[in-house]
Amino acid sequence: MTFRATILTLYPEMFPGHLSTSLAGKAAARGEWSVEAVQIRDFAEDRHRTVDDTPAGGGAGMVLKPDILAKAIDSVAAKDKGDNRPRLLMSPRGKPLTQARVRELAAGEGVVIVCGRFEGVDQRVIDGRELEEVSIGDYILSGGEPAALILLDAVVRILPGVMGNVLSGTHESFETGMLEHPHYTRPQVFEGQEIPAVLTSGNHAAIEKWRQEQARKLTKERRPDLLD
Ligand code: SAH
C-alpha cells in the first residue's frame, strides 16, 4: 500500500524538499509513498488570485480566506468521494506532535496537510472541514511548510520497508517512553576518552542493563516529564 500525502500550500515548490533525498527519496522512487503539493492559489477566482484578507475585528497581518481554502480541500480530499485520510492543519495552537501520533498516521493510508501562512486561517474552515491542528513545538514559524516536512519525515521513516535494517526502532528516544542512551563507535580512544568498558565487554545482558540505566538517568535529568 502506498502512503499518500497531499499538501495544500502557497509554496508547492517547497515539496518534496529534503524528502527527495536519502532513504525517503529512494522509498518514494520505489513507490512506497508519495507527496503531491497543491497550490491553494489555483482555487482563487478573482483577477488577482487573492487568497488572504484583513482580519475581522482589526489588527495586524492577513488571514487565509475560508472559501478558497475549503474549495482546495474539497478538490483533493472529499470525504464523500471516499477519501478518509486525516486532514491536518499545521498550527502552533495544535496538539504537540508525538511519536505515538506519528505511528498512528504511518499506519493509515496517508494524510492531507494544510500549511498556514500569514496570521493563520479562518476558523470556519478549520471547523467546517474538521481540520486537526498539529503543532511541532512552542515557537512560531513563518509558514506551515517546514512543519509539514518535519511531520512527513517522521512518518515516512517508519513506513514498512523504508529504512529496512537501518531502523533499530526499539531503543529509540520516545519509543520506550524515555530518551535514548549515548552512542559510541571506533576509535577506542578519542581525545583521551575511552568507550565505556561495558560496551566492548561482549556481555549482552550487562550492555542492555547499562543502556537502560543511562536512558533512565538522561531522561530524569533532561525530560522528567516523560517519566511521569
Ligand atoms: N498567528 C499565529 C501564528 C501564525 S504563523 C499564532 O499566533 O498562533 C503562520 C503559519 O505557520 C501557521 O498558520 C502555521 O501553519 C505555521 N506554523 C507556525 N508555527 C508552527 C508550529 N509551531 N507548528 C506548526 N505549524 C506552525
PDB file of C-alpha atoms and ligand atoms in Angstrom:
ATOM      1  CA  MET A   1       0.000   0.000   0.000  1.00  0.00           C
ATOM      2  CA  THR A   2       1.308   3.423  -0.912  1.00  0.00           C
ATOM      3  CA  PHE A   3       1.154   6.098   1.765  1.00  0.00           C
ATOM      4  CA  ARG A   4      -0.180   9.201   0.039  1.00  0.00           C
ATOM      5  CA  ALA A   5       0.420  12.739   1.313  1.00  0.00           C
ATOM      6  CA  THR A   6      -1.351  15.727  -0.208  1.00  0.00           C
ATOM      7  CA  ILE A   7      -0.141  19.160   0.866  1.00  0.00           C
ATOM      8  CA  LEU A   8      -2.159  22.344   0.434  1.00  0.00           C
ATOM      9  CA  THR A   9       0.226  25.277   0.299  1.00  0.00           C
ATOM     10  CA  LEU A  10       1.018  28.637  -1.250  1.00  0.00           C
ATOM     11  CA  TYR A  11       4.581  27.341  -1.813  1.00  0.00           C
ATOM     12  CA  PRO A  12       4.311  23.958  -3.576  1.00  0.00           C
ATOM     13  CA  GLU A  13       7.943  24.299  -4.710  1.00  0.00           C
ATOM     14  CA  MET A  14       8.956  23.596  -1.094  1.00  0.00           C
ATOM     15  CA  PHE A  15       7.919  19.927  -1.585  1.00  0.00           C
ATOM     16  CA  PRO A  16       9.232  17.230  -1.536  1.00  0.00           C
ATOM     17  CA  GLY A  17      12.206  19.257  -0.267  1.00  0.00           C
ATOM     18  CA  HIS A  18      14.674  17.156   1.681  1.00  0.00           C
ATOM     19  CA  LEU A  19      12.359  14.146   1.374  1.00  0.00           C
ATOM     20  CA  SER A  20      13.606  13.603  -2.194  1.00  0.00           C
ATOM     21  CA  THR A  21      16.996  12.615  -0.735  1.00  0.00           C
ATOM     22  CA  SER A  22      18.311   9.724   1.306  1.00  0.00           C
ATOM     23  CA  LEU A  23      16.168   6.725   2.260  1.00  0.00           C
ATOM     24  CA  ALA A  24      12.889   8.653   1.998  1.00  0.00           C
ATOM     25  CA  GLY A  25      13.728   9.654  -1.581  1.00  0.00           C
ATOM     26  CA  LYS A  26      14.617   6.080  -2.516  1.00  0.00           C
ATOM     27  CA  ALA A  27      11.394   4.786  -0.951  1.00  0.00           C
ATOM     28  CA  ALA A  28       9.378   7.347  -2.937  1.00  0.00           C
ATOM     29  CA  ALA A  29      11.156   6.256  -6.124  1.00  0.00           C
ATOM     30  CA  ARG A  30      10.137   2.654  -5.314  1.00  0.00           C
ATOM     31  CA  GLY A  31       6.536   3.849  -4.941  1.00  0.00           C
ATOM     32  CA  GLU A  32       6.263   3.194  -1.210  1.00  0.00           C
ATOM     33  CA  TRP A  33       4.976   6.681  -0.533  1.00  0.00           C
ATOM     34  CA  SER A  34       4.165   9.828  -2.485  1.00  0.00           C
ATOM     35  CA  VAL A  35       3.683  13.521  -1.862  1.00  0.00           C
ATOM     36  CA  GLU A  36       1.692  15.896  -4.023  1.00  0.00           C
ATOM     37  CA  ALA A  37       1.720  19.635  -3.342  1.00  0.00           C
ATOM     38  CA  VAL A  38      -1.369  21.568  -4.419  1.00  0.00           C
ATOM     39  CA  GLN A  39      -1.301  25.329  -4.946  1.00  0.00           C
ATOM     40  CA  ILE A  40      -4.097  26.929  -2.869  1.00  0.00           C
ATOM     41  CA  ARG A  41      -3.941  29.993  -5.115  1.00  0.00           C
ATOM     42  CA  ASP A  42      -5.225  27.928  -8.054  1.00  0.00           C
ATOM     43  CA  PHE A  43      -8.633  27.968  -6.350  1.00  0.00           C
ATOM     44  CA  ALA A  44      -8.905  31.759  -6.182  1.00  0.00           C
ATOM     45  CA  GLU A  45     -11.315  33.163  -8.740  1.00  0.00           C
ATOM     46  CA  ASP A  46     -10.661  36.882  -8.871  1.00  0.00           C
ATOM     47  CA  ARG A  47      -8.272  38.557 -11.291  1.00  0.00           C
ATOM     48  CA  HIS A  48      -5.554  38.967  -8.671  1.00  0.00           C
ATOM     49  CA  ARG A  49      -5.982  35.389  -7.383  1.00  0.00           C
ATOM     50  CA  THR A  50      -6.404  36.675  -3.825  1.00  0.00           C
ATOM     51  CA  VAL A  51      -6.047  34.084  -1.067  1.00  0.00           C
ATOM     52  CA  ASP A  52      -5.969  36.298   2.035  1.00  0.00           C
ATOM     53  CA  ASP A  53      -7.833  39.211   3.555  1.00  0.00           C
ATOM     54  CA  THR A  54      -7.628  41.502   6.566  1.00  0.00           C
ATOM     55  CA  PRO A  55      -8.636  40.102   9.980  1.00  0.00           C
ATOM     56  CA  ALA A  56     -12.189  40.749  11.098  1.00  0.00           C
ATOM     57  CA  GLY A  57     -12.016  42.902  14.214  1.00  0.00           C
ATOM     58  CA  GLY A  58      -8.820  44.560  13.038  1.00  0.00           C
ATOM     59  CA  GLY A  59      -5.183  44.020  13.889  1.00  0.00           C
ATOM     60  CA  ALA A  60      -2.000  43.234  12.055  1.00  0.00           C
ATOM     61  CA  GLY A  61      -1.453  40.737   9.267  1.00  0.00           C
ATOM     62  CA  MET A  62      -3.709  38.784   6.971  1.00  0.00           C
ATOM     63  CA  VAL A  63      -5.892  35.678   7.242  1.00  0.00           C
ATOM     64  CA  LEU A  64      -6.279  32.870   4.677  1.00  0.00           C
ATOM     65  CA  LYS A  65      -9.789  33.073   3.237  1.00  0.00           C
ATOM     66  CA  PRO A  66     -12.113  30.173   4.131  1.00  0.00           C
ATOM     67  CA  ASP A  67     -13.886  29.899   0.763  1.00  0.00           C
ATOM     68  CA  ILE A  68     -10.693  29.452  -1.265  1.00  0.00           C
ATOM     69  CA  LEU A  69      -9.153  27.018   1.208  1.00  0.00           C
ATOM     70  CA  ALA A  70     -12.366  24.954   1.507  1.00  0.00           C
ATOM     71  CA  LYS A  71     -12.511  24.618  -2.271  1.00  0.00           C
ATOM     72  CA  ALA A  72      -8.879  23.493  -2.348  1.00  0.00           C
ATOM     73  CA  ILE A  73      -9.518  20.901   0.393  1.00  0.00           C
ATOM     74  CA  ASP A  74     -12.667  19.592  -1.285  1.00  0.00           C
ATOM     75  CA  SER A  75     -10.869  19.192  -4.603  1.00  0.00           C
ATOM     76  CA  VAL A  76      -8.161  16.924  -3.159  1.00  0.00           C
ATOM     77  CA  ALA A  77      -9.799  15.198  -0.215  1.00  0.00           C
ATOM     78  CA  ALA A  78     -13.561  14.996  -0.498  1.00  0.00           C
ATOM     79  CA  LYS A  79     -14.943  12.683   2.222  1.00  0.00           C
ATOM     80  CA  ASP A  80     -17.968  11.949   0.027  1.00  0.00           C
ATOM     81  CA  LYS A  81     -15.573  10.562  -2.584  1.00  0.00           C
ATOM     82  CA  GLY A  82     -14.257   8.072  -0.076  1.00  0.00           C
ATOM     83  CA  ASP A  83     -11.092   9.911   0.937  1.00  0.00           C
ATOM     84  CA  ASN A  84     -10.771   9.163   4.626  1.00  0.00           C
ATOM     85  CA  ARG A  85      -7.239  10.387   5.167  1.00  0.00           C
ATOM     86  CA  PRO A  86      -6.853  12.545   8.278  1.00  0.00           C
ATOM     87  CA  ARG A  87      -6.847  16.254   7.460  1.00  0.00           C
ATOM     88  CA  LEU A  88      -4.228  18.105   9.421  1.00  0.00           C
ATOM     89  CA  LEU A  89      -3.583  21.812   9.792  1.00  0.00           C
ATOM     90  CA  MET A  90      -0.077  22.718  10.874  1.00  0.00           C
ATOM     91  CA  SER A  91      -0.627  25.221  13.678  1.00  0.00           C
ATOM     92  CA  PRO A  92       1.204  26.434  16.795  1.00  0.00           C
ATOM     93  CA  ARG A  93      -2.157  26.136  18.599  1.00  0.00           C
ATOM     94  CA  GLY A  94      -2.386  22.442  17.785  1.00  0.00           C
ATOM     95  CA  LYS A  95      -1.739  19.360  19.855  1.00  0.00           C
ATOM     96  CA  PRO A  96       2.039  18.855  20.025  1.00  0.00           C
ATOM     97  CA  LEU A  97       3.152  16.100  17.632  1.00  0.00           C
ATOM     98  CA  THR A  98       4.276  12.921  19.390  1.00  0.00           C
ATOM     99  CA  GLN A  99       5.887   9.683  18.213  1.00  0.00           C
ATOM    100  CA  ALA A 100       2.627   7.926  19.159  1.00  0.00           C
ATOM    101  CA  ARG A 101       0.629  10.117  16.736  1.00  0.00           C
ATOM    102  CA  VAL A 102       3.346   9.648  14.090  1.00  0.00           C
ATOM    103  CA  ARG A 103       2.897   5.861  14.457  1.00  0.00           C
ATOM    104  CA  GLU A 104      -0.885   6.155  14.054  1.00  0.00           C
ATOM    105  CA  LEU A 105      -0.513   8.280  10.931  1.00  0.00           C
ATOM    106  CA  ALA A 106       2.066   5.884   9.445  1.00  0.00           C
ATOM    107  CA  ALA A 107      -0.386   3.001   9.925  1.00  0.00           C
ATOM    108  CA  GLY A 108      -3.012   4.796   7.800  1.00  0.00           C
ATOM    109  CA  GLU A 109      -3.404   5.348   4.076  1.00  0.00           C
ATOM    110  CA  GLY A 110      -1.968   8.868   4.070  1.00  0.00           C
ATOM    111  CA  VAL A 111      -2.550  12.463   5.163  1.00  0.00           C
ATOM    112  CA  VAL A 112      -3.864  15.725   3.845  1.00  0.00           C
ATOM    113  CA  ILE A 113      -1.924  18.644   5.314  1.00  0.00           C
ATOM    114  CA  VAL A 114      -2.911  22.299   5.159  1.00  0.00           C
ATOM    115  CA  CYS A 115       0.000  24.716   5.573  1.00  0.00           C
ATOM    116  CA  GLY A 116      -0.988  28.048   7.077  1.00  0.00           C
ATOM    117  CA  ARG A 117       0.626  31.365   6.239  1.00  0.00           C
ATOM    118  CA  PHE A 118       0.226  34.936   7.475  1.00  0.00           C
ATOM    119  CA  GLU A 119      -1.682  35.086  10.790  1.00  0.00           C
ATOM    120  CA  GLY A 120      -3.357  31.745  10.095  1.00  0.00           C
ATOM    121  CA  VAL A 121      -6.596  30.500   8.561  1.00  0.00           C
ATOM    122  CA  ASP A 122     -10.237  31.482   9.065  1.00  0.00           C
ATOM    123  CA  GLN A 123     -11.693  29.468  11.975  1.00  0.00           C
ATOM    124  CA  ARG A 124     -14.765  28.437   9.949  1.00  0.00           C
ATOM    125  CA  VAL A 125     -12.744  26.294   7.565  1.00  0.00           C
ATOM    126  CA  ILE A 126     -10.981  24.606  10.499  1.00  0.00           C
ATOM    127  CA  ASP A 127     -14.390  23.735  11.957  1.00  0.00           C
ATOM    128  CA  GLY A 128     -16.232  23.068   8.702  1.00  0.00           C
ATOM    129  CA  ARG A 129     -13.586  20.738   7.251  1.00  0.00           C
ATOM    130  CA  GLU A 130     -12.731  19.188  10.626  1.00  0.00           C
ATOM    131  CA  LEU A 131      -9.045  20.030  10.451  1.00  0.00           C
ATOM    132  CA  GLU A 132      -6.900  18.524  13.208  1.00  0.00           C
ATOM    133  CA  GLU A 133      -4.455  21.191  14.357  1.00  0.00           C
ATOM    134  CA  VAL A 134      -0.946  19.829  14.880  1.00  0.00           C
ATOM    135  CA  SER A 135       1.987  21.744  16.362  1.00  0.00           C
ATOM    136  CA  ILE A 136       5.656  20.821  16.053  1.00  0.00           C
ATOM    137  CA  GLY A 137       6.696  22.874  19.078  1.00  0.00           C
ATOM    138  CA  ASP A 138       6.293  26.042  21.091  1.00  0.00           C
ATOM    139  CA  TYR A 139       7.743  28.539  18.638  1.00  0.00           C
ATOM    140  CA  ILE A 140       6.364  30.376  15.613  1.00  0.00           C
ATOM    141  CA  LEU A 141       7.375  29.572  12.037  1.00  0.00           C
ATOM    142  CA  SER A 142       6.559  31.844   9.117  1.00  0.00           C
ATOM    143  CA  GLY A 143       4.544  29.079   7.471  1.00  0.00           C
ATOM    144  CA  GLY A 144       3.317  25.527   7.903  1.00  0.00           C
ATOM    145  CA  GLU A 145       5.530  24.059   5.130  1.00  0.00           C
ATOM    146  CA  PRO A 146       8.621  23.231   7.213  1.00  0.00           C
ATOM    147  CA  ALA A 147       6.323  21.823   9.897  1.00  0.00           C
ATOM    148  CA  ALA A 148       4.614  19.589   7.317  1.00  0.00           C
ATOM    149  CA  LEU A 149       8.016  18.384   6.049  1.00  0.00           C
ATOM    150  CA  ILE A 150       9.013  17.515   9.609  1.00  0.00           C
ATOM    151  CA  LEU A 151       5.798  15.587  10.228  1.00  0.00           C
ATOM    152  CA  LEU A 152       6.189  13.716   6.921  1.00  0.00           C
ATOM    153  CA  ASP A 153       9.837  12.948   7.660  1.00  0.00           C
ATOM    154  CA  ALA A 154       8.864  11.344  10.955  1.00  0.00           C
ATOM    155  CA  VAL A 155       6.042   9.333   9.344  1.00  0.00           C
ATOM    156  CA  VAL A 156       7.890   8.205   6.212  1.00  0.00           C
ATOM    157  CA  ARG A 157      10.935   6.868   8.068  1.00  0.00           C
ATOM    158  CA  ILE A 158       8.798   4.328   9.916  1.00  0.00           C
ATOM    159  CA  LEU A 159       6.743   3.151   6.924  1.00  0.00           C
ATOM    160  CA  PRO A 160       7.344  -0.570   6.396  1.00  0.00           C
ATOM    161  CA  GLY A 161      10.391  -1.128   4.185  1.00  0.00           C
ATOM    162  CA  VAL A 162      11.553   2.485   4.069  1.00  0.00           C
ATOM    163  CA  MET A 163      14.531   2.210   6.367  1.00  0.00           C
ATOM    164  CA  GLY A 164      14.993  -1.555   6.339  1.00  0.00           C
ATOM    165  CA  ASN A 165      17.624  -2.743   8.775  1.00  0.00           C
ATOM    166  CA  VAL A 166      18.875   0.775   9.346  1.00  0.00           C
ATOM    167  CA  LEU A 167      15.993   1.368  11.730  1.00  0.00           C
ATOM    168  CA  SER A 168      16.587  -0.353  15.018  1.00  0.00           C
ATOM    169  CA  GLY A 169      13.374   1.110  16.344  1.00  0.00           C
ATOM    170  CA  THR A 170      13.019  -0.481  19.720  1.00  0.00           C
ATOM    171  CA  HIS A 171      15.542   1.618  21.663  1.00  0.00           C
ATOM    172  CA  GLU A 172      14.873   4.936  20.030  1.00  0.00           C
ATOM    173  CA  SER A 173      14.016   8.051  22.030  1.00  0.00           C
ATOM    174  CA  PHE A 174      10.273   8.217  22.849  1.00  0.00           C
ATOM    175  CA  GLU A 175       9.574   4.691  21.572  1.00  0.00           C
ATOM    176  CA  THR A 176      10.327   3.416  25.046  1.00  0.00           C
ATOM    177  CA  GLY A 177       8.886   6.463  26.803  1.00  0.00           C
ATOM    178  CA  MET A 178      12.457   7.558  27.513  1.00  0.00           C
ATOM    179  CA  LEU A 179      15.354   9.317  25.826  1.00  0.00           C
ATOM    180  CA  GLU A 180      17.898   7.048  24.238  1.00  0.00           C
ATOM    181  CA  HIS A 181      21.216   6.005  25.806  1.00  0.00           C
ATOM    182  CA  PRO A 182      24.502   7.527  24.480  1.00  0.00           C
ATOM    183  CA  HIS A 183      26.232   6.018  21.452  1.00  0.00           C
ATOM    184  CA  TYR A 184      29.899   5.268  20.788  1.00  0.00           C
ATOM    185  CA  THR A 185      31.904   3.904  17.880  1.00  0.00           C
ATOM    186  CA  ARG A 186      35.563   3.472  16.970  1.00  0.00           C
ATOM    187  CA  PRO A 187      38.240   4.671  17.620  1.00  0.00           C
ATOM    188  CA  GLN A 188      38.518   3.019  21.014  1.00  0.00           C
ATOM    189  CA  VAL A 189      40.203   6.164  22.400  1.00  0.00           C
ATOM    190  CA  PHE A 190      39.180   9.623  21.183  1.00  0.00           C
ATOM    191  CA  GLU A 191      40.930  12.709  22.616  1.00  0.00           C
ATOM    192  CA  GLY A 192      41.917  10.678  25.659  1.00  0.00           C
ATOM    193  CA  GLN A 193      38.367   9.386  26.269  1.00  0.00           C
ATOM    194  CA  GLU A 194      37.682   5.645  26.153  1.00  0.00           C
ATOM    195  CA  ILE A 195      34.493   3.916  25.075  1.00  0.00           C
ATOM    196  CA  PRO A 196      32.779   2.736  28.307  1.00  0.00           C
ATOM    197  CA  ALA A 197      34.295  -0.686  29.021  1.00  0.00           C
ATOM    198  CA  VAL A 198      30.951  -2.480  29.333  1.00  0.00           C
ATOM    199  CA  LEU A 199      30.165  -1.776  25.655  1.00  0.00           C
ATOM    200  CA  THR A 200      33.233  -3.700  24.477  1.00  0.00           C
ATOM    201  CA  SER A 201      32.848  -6.489  27.062  1.00  0.00           C
ATOM    202  CA  GLY A 202      30.723  -8.718  24.837  1.00  0.00           C
ATOM    203  CA  ASN A 203      28.350  -9.261  27.782  1.00  0.00           C
ATOM    204  CA  HIS A 204      24.977  -8.526  26.187  1.00  0.00           C
ATOM    205  CA  ALA A 205      22.980  -8.599  29.404  1.00  0.00           C
ATOM    206  CA  ALA A 206      25.373  -6.129  31.021  1.00  0.00           C
ATOM    207  CA  ILE A 207      25.261  -3.898  27.933  1.00  0.00           C
ATOM    208  CA  GLU A 208      21.455  -3.889  27.944  1.00  0.00           C
ATOM    209  CA  LYS A 209      21.402  -3.072  31.670  1.00  0.00           C
ATOM    210  CA  TRP A 210      23.913  -0.215  31.189  1.00  0.00           C
ATOM    211  CA  ARG A 211      21.885   1.221  28.297  1.00  0.00           C
ATOM    212  CA  GLN A 212      18.692   1.155  30.318  1.00  0.00           C
ATOM    213  CA  GLU A 213      20.366   2.834  33.287  1.00  0.00           C
ATOM    214  CA  GLN A 214      21.829   5.530  31.039  1.00  0.00           C
ATOM    215  CA  ALA A 215      18.476   6.101  29.358  1.00  0.00           C
ATOM    216  CA  ARG A 216      16.739   6.470  32.706  1.00  0.00           C
ATOM    217  CA  LYS A 217      19.418   8.845  34.029  1.00  0.00           C
ATOM    218  CA  LEU A 218      19.315  11.068  30.936  1.00  0.00           C
ATOM    219  CA  THR A 219      15.532  11.162  30.919  1.00  0.00           C
ATOM    220  CA  LYS A 220      15.435  12.088  34.600  1.00  0.00           C
ATOM    221  CA  GLU A 221      17.915  14.923  34.041  1.00  0.00           C
ATOM    222  CA  ARG A 222      16.551  16.320  30.797  1.00  0.00           C
ATOM    223  CA  ARG A 223      12.925  15.291  30.442  1.00  0.00           C
ATOM    224  CA  PRO A 224      11.466  14.297  33.809  1.00  0.00           C
ATOM    225  CA  ASP A 225       8.012  14.927  32.302  1.00  0.00           C
ATOM    226  CA  LEU A 226       8.402  11.734  30.236  1.00  0.00           C
ATOM    227  CA  LEU A 227       8.724   9.615  33.365  1.00  0.00           C
ATOM    228  CA  ASP A 228       5.502  10.877  34.957  1.00  0.00           C
TER     229      ASP A 228
HETATM  230  N1  SAH B   1      -0.730  33.992  14.373  1.00  0.00           N
HETATM  231  C1  SAH B   1      -0.475  32.604  14.615  1.00  0.00           C
HETATM  232  C2  SAH B   1       0.861  32.177  14.004  1.00  0.00           C
HETATM  233  C3  SAH B   1       0.868  32.148  12.513  1.00  0.00           C
HETATM  234  S1  SAH B   1       2.374  31.533  11.874  1.00  0.00           S
HETATM  235  C4  SAH B   1      -0.464  32.336  16.109  1.00  0.00           C
HETATM  236  O1  SAH B   1      -0.051  33.201  16.857  1.00  0.00           O
HETATM  237  O2  SAH B   1      -0.854  31.240  16.541  1.00  0.00           O
HETATM  238  C5  SAH B   1       1.915  31.100  10.220  1.00  0.00           C
HETATM  239  C6  SAH B   1       1.662  29.632   9.944  1.00  0.00           C
HETATM  240  O3  SAH B   1       2.845  28.886  10.214  1.00  0.00           O
HETATM  241  C7  SAH B   1       0.590  28.972  10.793  1.00  0.00           C
HETATM  242  O4  SAH B   1      -0.685  29.148  10.240  1.00  0.00           O
HETATM  243  C8  SAH B   1       1.010  27.504  10.770  1.00  0.00           C
HETATM  244  O5  SAH B   1       0.523  26.853   9.625  1.00  0.00           O
HETATM  245  C9  SAH B   1       2.524  27.594  10.679  1.00  0.00           C
HETATM  246  N2  SAH B   1       3.178  27.380  11.980  1.00  0.00           N
HETATM  247  C10 SAH B   1       3.834  28.325  12.699  1.00  0.00           C
HETATM  248  N3  SAH B   1       4.343  27.811  13.833  1.00  0.00           N
HETATM  249  C11 SAH B   1       4.029  26.494  13.855  1.00  0.00           C
HETATM  250  C12 SAH B   1       4.258  25.426  14.771  1.00  0.00           C
HETATM  251  N4  SAH B   1       4.926  25.616  15.906  1.00  0.00           N
HETATM  252  N5  SAH B   1       3.787  24.203  14.452  1.00  0.00           N
HETATM  253  C13 SAH B   1       3.095  24.003  13.311  1.00  0.00           C
HETATM  254  N6  SAH B   1       2.839  24.979  12.413  1.00  0.00           N
HETATM  255  C14 SAH B   1       3.286  26.215  12.661  1.00  0.00           C
END
